[in-house]
């Protein structure tokens, strides 16, 4: 494999510490033409669809990509903003605010953001960090609970990017943070703030993204981590087991997925004439299609049609200040040793003098 051309090395360029936030992805526009290549990249990932490749190729290219882009585009159009995709907007804001917060705390880092599918790509942003002098990079898949189809796939993208580099940066990866006290505390404050403004609901649904049931059987820890997040959040909110329900959304295809399904739970709660229903998606740190359209819109319709009373979706953590602070705390242990040994201007100058003495041109 030919390696990419290395950026010109300069002895006067300070060695920097980089952080790369990675989220799932989004099409460039809410149109069938833009959604089709995005879906093709997403559904071609063997981490996402574990079906024999040849059989899946015919299903994907012969059926799904001929029908689904138009349907998905309509859903994206319902949540699209003047500034673009909510997921891209919030992920970009998280990166900018995290860099500012850490900089104010005296931690000089360069924070970039990327999407596993679509743009900006993981490979492009890793190369951008490297070109800016980052010889150490902390990669952060923004999925609190580890799943092979999400965090594992982000790791694949990082590995593929490193394969193209002759001199890759030192790399660390945040695998999961499902039980981080900072993450749980921020979720709890999100719910408590909602209750303070709108009153306490009669029941709380915690809806996590679903994965096929066989993933659990094959050893994927996602199901257990979702339930641990839910338990810790319930304890923080002082909820007993009858006051909340854990459910799984976004199932695709005919195979069995993790249960109970969110859509069925919402219908059941509506049928029981639940008065005030609160719904939160703890596995999403930024609002996106799955939260804003599937849960806030479709979920509401399901609940109300079944006879429910008030339906209140609690927004994701997005770019709220307390989440940025929590994110910095989550990352701190993973940066151990790196932050303490950052190169200051004096060290860069000394290194440059030594290089010049040895005949370096740059």
XYZ file of C-alpha atoms in Angstrom:
362
model
C 0.000 0.000 0.000
C 1.496 3.396 -0.944
C 1.651 5.838 1.943
C 0.396 9.399 1.714
C 3.002 12.113 1.389
C 4.052 13.313 4.802
C 3.612 17.014 5.595
C 6.884 18.910 5.602
C 8.475 18.555 9.006
C 9.498 21.809 10.644
C 11.557 21.989 13.797
C 9.921 25.276 14.702
C 6.441 23.745 14.763
C 5.374 22.937 18.338
C 4.363 19.367 19.091
C 0.686 19.473 19.874
C -1.957 17.324 21.506
C -5.078 16.577 19.463
C -8.577 15.357 20.336
C -10.824 13.908 17.640
C -14.552 13.668 18.402
C -16.267 11.072 16.179
C -20.014 10.805 15.639
C -22.074 8.551 13.388
C -22.687 10.764 10.377
C -25.241 12.580 8.291
C -25.982 13.167 4.621
C -24.893 16.500 3.197
C -28.483 17.510 2.406
C -32.042 16.244 3.018
C -32.406 14.970 -0.537
C -32.538 11.495 -2.045
C -29.428 12.284 -4.104
C -27.452 13.129 -0.958
C -28.926 10.390 1.223
C -28.164 7.572 -1.231
C -24.321 7.656 -1.007
C -24.538 8.189 2.738
C -26.774 5.144 3.170
C -24.582 3.095 0.856
C -21.489 3.841 2.914
C -23.322 3.195 6.183
C -25.045 -0.032 5.151
C -21.959 -1.371 3.368
C -20.084 -1.471 6.665
C -19.813 -5.144 7.768
C -19.895 -3.943 11.363
C -23.380 -2.543 10.770
C -24.858 -5.384 8.721
C -23.480 -8.832 9.523
C -24.888 -10.650 6.525
C -22.774 -12.568 3.964
C -21.384 -9.893 1.682
C -22.551 -11.266 -1.664
C -26.159 -11.754 -0.559
C -26.228 -8.354 1.131
C -24.766 -6.628 -1.958
C -27.770 -7.676 -4.019
C -30.240 -6.664 -1.289
C -28.578 -3.309 -0.713
C -28.037 -2.296 -4.330
C -31.057 -4.010 -5.839
C -33.717 -3.073 -3.297
C -32.775 -0.755 -0.433
C -30.885 1.916 -2.356
C -33.703 2.103 -4.882
C -36.431 2.793 -2.323
C -35.060 3.971 1.019
C -33.191 7.204 0.036
C -36.416 9.022 -0.860
C -38.121 7.894 2.359
C -35.108 8.806 4.496
C -34.724 12.173 2.766
C -38.263 13.117 3.784
C -37.433 12.280 7.391
C -34.229 14.306 7.290
C -36.108 17.239 5.752
C -38.443 17.279 8.767
C -35.546 18.019 11.169
C -33.152 19.945 8.901
C -32.292 23.472 9.988
C -31.184 26.572 8.129
C -27.628 25.768 9.260
C -27.820 22.124 8.197
C -27.972 18.787 9.970
C -28.553 19.024 13.752
C -26.031 16.233 14.369
C -23.301 18.063 12.466
C -24.177 21.377 14.103
C -24.025 20.030 17.647
C -20.898 17.914 17.093
C -19.083 20.921 15.617
C -20.172 23.066 18.556
C -19.026 20.423 21.034
C -15.551 20.393 19.483
C -15.274 24.184 19.478
C -16.527 24.594 23.035
C -14.376 21.744 24.368
C -11.247 23.338 22.914
C -12.224 26.680 24.427
C -12.998 25.202 27.835
C -9.781 23.200 28.017
C -7.808 26.185 26.761
C -9.258 28.382 29.494
C -8.123 25.717 31.963
C -4.568 25.973 30.627
C -4.752 22.734 28.634
C -3.541 23.557 25.149
C -5.191 21.074 22.803
C -6.502 21.089 19.261
C -10.009 19.610 18.996
C -11.454 18.404 15.691
C -14.659 16.549 14.849
C -15.442 13.921 12.246
C -18.195 11.611 11.070
C -17.840 7.866 10.640
C -20.029 8.062 7.539
C -20.191 11.126 5.340
C -18.153 14.279 5.840
C -15.889 15.375 7.388
C -14.272 11.944 7.379
C -12.183 10.405 10.143
C -9.224 10.022 7.776
C -9.327 13.670 6.671
C -9.517 15.008 10.208
C -6.776 12.705 11.494
C -4.525 13.978 8.722
C -5.495 17.574 9.566
C -4.442 17.059 13.182
C -1.183 15.511 12.066
C -0.482 18.370 9.636
C -1.048 20.845 12.493
C 1.711 19.181 14.495
C -0.371 16.834 16.668
C 1.867 13.848 17.358
C -0.546 12.516 20.000
C -4.258 12.123 19.349
C -7.081 11.047 21.656
C -9.962 9.670 19.584
C -13.409 9.904 21.175
C -16.275 7.975 19.569
C -19.275 9.862 20.971
C -21.182 6.715 21.922
C -21.447 6.304 25.704
C -22.190 2.579 25.420
C -19.825 0.421 23.356
C -21.250 -1.529 20.429
C -19.282 -3.177 17.662
C -21.531 -1.467 15.098
C -20.834 2.035 16.466
C -17.679 2.440 18.565
C -16.090 -0.622 16.980
C -16.728 0.775 13.516
C -15.191 4.122 14.505
C -12.087 2.222 15.597
C -12.017 0.525 12.193
C -12.065 3.925 10.503
C -9.157 5.078 12.663
C -7.197 1.923 11.840
C -7.853 2.356 8.112
C -6.663 5.953 8.304
C -3.467 5.011 10.146
C -2.659 2.428 7.467
C -2.197 5.267 4.979
C 0.288 7.209 7.127
C 4.015 6.612 7.061
C 4.450 8.278 10.436
C 1.132 8.038 12.326
C 0.555 9.928 15.562
C 0.477 8.177 18.894
C -3.164 7.198 19.399
C -5.450 6.579 22.353
C -9.167 5.760 22.147
C -12.000 6.324 24.605
C -13.861 3.038 24.217
C -16.919 3.870 26.347
C -18.175 6.112 29.159
C -21.562 4.571 29.976
C -20.986 4.627 33.740
C -18.898 7.785 34.036
C -20.127 9.820 37.024
C -19.751 13.024 34.993
C -21.932 11.610 32.196
C -24.589 10.252 34.578
C -24.679 13.498 36.573
C -25.182 15.535 33.396
C -28.019 13.276 32.237
C -29.668 13.564 35.634
C -29.426 17.370 35.587
C -30.964 17.341 32.109
C -34.001 15.453 33.406
C -34.229 17.498 36.600
C -34.123 20.742 34.618
C -36.950 19.450 32.424
C -38.981 18.551 35.504
C -38.325 21.963 37.068
C -39.711 23.673 33.956
C -42.585 21.364 33.026
C -43.359 19.366 36.125
C -42.476 15.796 36.962
C -43.881 13.211 34.582
C -45.783 10.068 35.501
C -43.272 7.785 33.787
C -39.824 8.025 32.175
C -38.816 6.050 29.083
C -35.089 5.690 28.439
C -34.784 4.826 24.764
C -31.455 3.510 23.486
C -30.526 2.729 19.892
C -31.182 -0.923 19.152
C -28.848 -3.578 17.764
C -29.637 -7.119 16.544
C -30.209 -9.631 19.321
C -27.476 -11.924 17.981
C -24.901 -9.225 18.772
C -25.637 -9.740 22.453
C -25.423 -13.507 22.059
C -22.018 -13.145 20.382
C -20.591 -11.093 23.243
C -21.363 -7.457 22.473
C -21.513 -5.609 25.859
C -23.915 -2.925 24.592
C -27.116 -4.321 26.142
C -25.544 -4.594 29.586
C -24.015 -1.137 29.390
C -27.345 0.436 28.408
C -29.008 -1.137 31.428
C -26.196 0.018 33.700
C -26.563 3.582 32.411
C -30.320 3.375 33.011
C -29.889 1.976 36.519
C -27.370 4.648 37.521
C -29.543 7.410 36.074
C -32.632 6.067 37.842
C -30.730 5.959 41.136
C -29.591 9.556 40.631
C -33.203 10.575 39.963
C -34.504 8.476 42.882
C -36.797 6.425 40.603
C -38.016 2.960 41.474
C -38.339 0.213 38.854
C -42.024 0.977 38.231
C -41.314 4.599 37.350
C -39.118 4.068 34.295
C -38.730 1.732 31.321
C -35.657 0.861 29.258
C -36.430 0.349 25.570
C -34.621 0.061 22.228
C -35.407 1.955 19.035
C -34.421 2.124 15.346
C -34.705 -1.552 14.446
C -34.122 -2.440 10.828
C -34.971 -5.564 8.855
C -36.753 -8.736 9.934
C -34.287 -10.159 12.436
C -34.975 -9.873 16.167
C -33.420 -6.849 17.865
C -32.942 -5.983 21.526
C -36.270 -5.765 23.331
C -38.531 -4.211 24.372
C -39.000 -2.091 21.270
C -39.550 1.601 22.001
C -42.489 1.861 19.610
C -44.318 -0.959 21.395
C -43.553 0.486 24.839
C -44.944 3.888 23.803
C -48.090 2.286 22.444
C -48.597 0.282 25.642
C -48.108 3.349 27.832
C -50.575 5.251 25.670
C -53.118 2.458 25.952
C -52.757 2.606 29.736
C -53.722 6.303 29.563
C -50.422 7.519 31.002
C -50.933 11.194 31.760
C -47.471 12.724 31.429
C -44.772 10.725 29.673
C -41.138 11.856 29.581
C -38.772 10.297 27.042
C -34.985 10.635 26.976
C -32.357 8.996 24.739
C -29.278 8.542 26.973
C -27.198 6.892 24.238
C -27.187 10.021 22.065
C -25.056 12.969 23.177
C -26.344 15.087 20.266
C -29.808 15.292 18.773
C -30.156 13.713 15.343
C -32.629 11.940 13.066
C -33.165 9.104 15.547
C -34.065 11.442 18.406
C -35.772 14.374 16.698
C -37.801 12.518 14.074
C -38.158 8.962 15.341
C -38.665 9.733 19.032
C -39.831 13.355 19.303
C -42.192 13.115 16.293
C -43.079 9.502 15.475
C -42.947 8.446 19.111
C -45.293 11.238 20.114
C -47.785 10.241 17.432
C -47.677 6.608 18.540
C -48.263 7.515 22.187
C -51.052 10.032 21.577
C -52.850 7.845 19.020
C -52.909 5.021 21.567
C -54.661 7.280 24.081
C -51.811 8.840 26.051
C -51.902 12.305 27.582
C -48.838 14.588 27.387
C -45.683 13.466 25.585
C -42.469 15.327 26.471
C -39.198 14.569 24.712
C -36.143 15.616 26.727
C -33.433 16.928 24.347
C -29.972 15.365 24.165
C -26.964 16.922 25.891
C -25.992 18.757 22.696
C -23.727 21.770 23.355
C -24.930 22.636 26.861
C -22.140 24.021 29.075
C -22.513 21.323 31.727
C -22.029 18.621 29.076
C -18.838 20.267 27.777
C -17.479 20.367 31.322
C -18.495 16.747 31.844
C -16.852 15.713 28.566
C -13.574 17.311 29.653
C -13.768 15.356 32.912
C -14.473 12.124 31.044
C -11.409 12.659 28.857
C -9.052 13.686 31.653
C -7.970 10.155 32.717
C -7.309 9.233 29.073
C -5.007 12.238 28.709
C -2.934 11.262 31.711
C 0.753 11.982 31.129
C 0.074 13.826 27.883
C -1.199 17.058 29.393
C 1.632 17.119 31.920
C 4.299 16.880 29.214
C 3.116 19.392 26.648
C 5.848 21.252 24.841
C 5.975 24.961 25.674
C 7.467 27.747 23.561
C 10.808 27.567 25.384
C 11.140 23.836 24.675
C 10.279 24.381 20.995
C 12.921 27.097 20.701
C 15.557 24.864 22.323
C 14.706 22.000 19.978
C 14.950 24.340 16.980
C 18.415 25.561 18.073
C 19.646 21.999 18.421
C 18.293 21.104 14.988
C 19.980 24.097 13.368
C 23.274 23.148 14.991
C 22.964 19.763 13.331
C 22.291 21.313 9.932
C 18.496 21.063 9.683
C 16.999 23.169 6.878
C 13.605 23.839 8.490
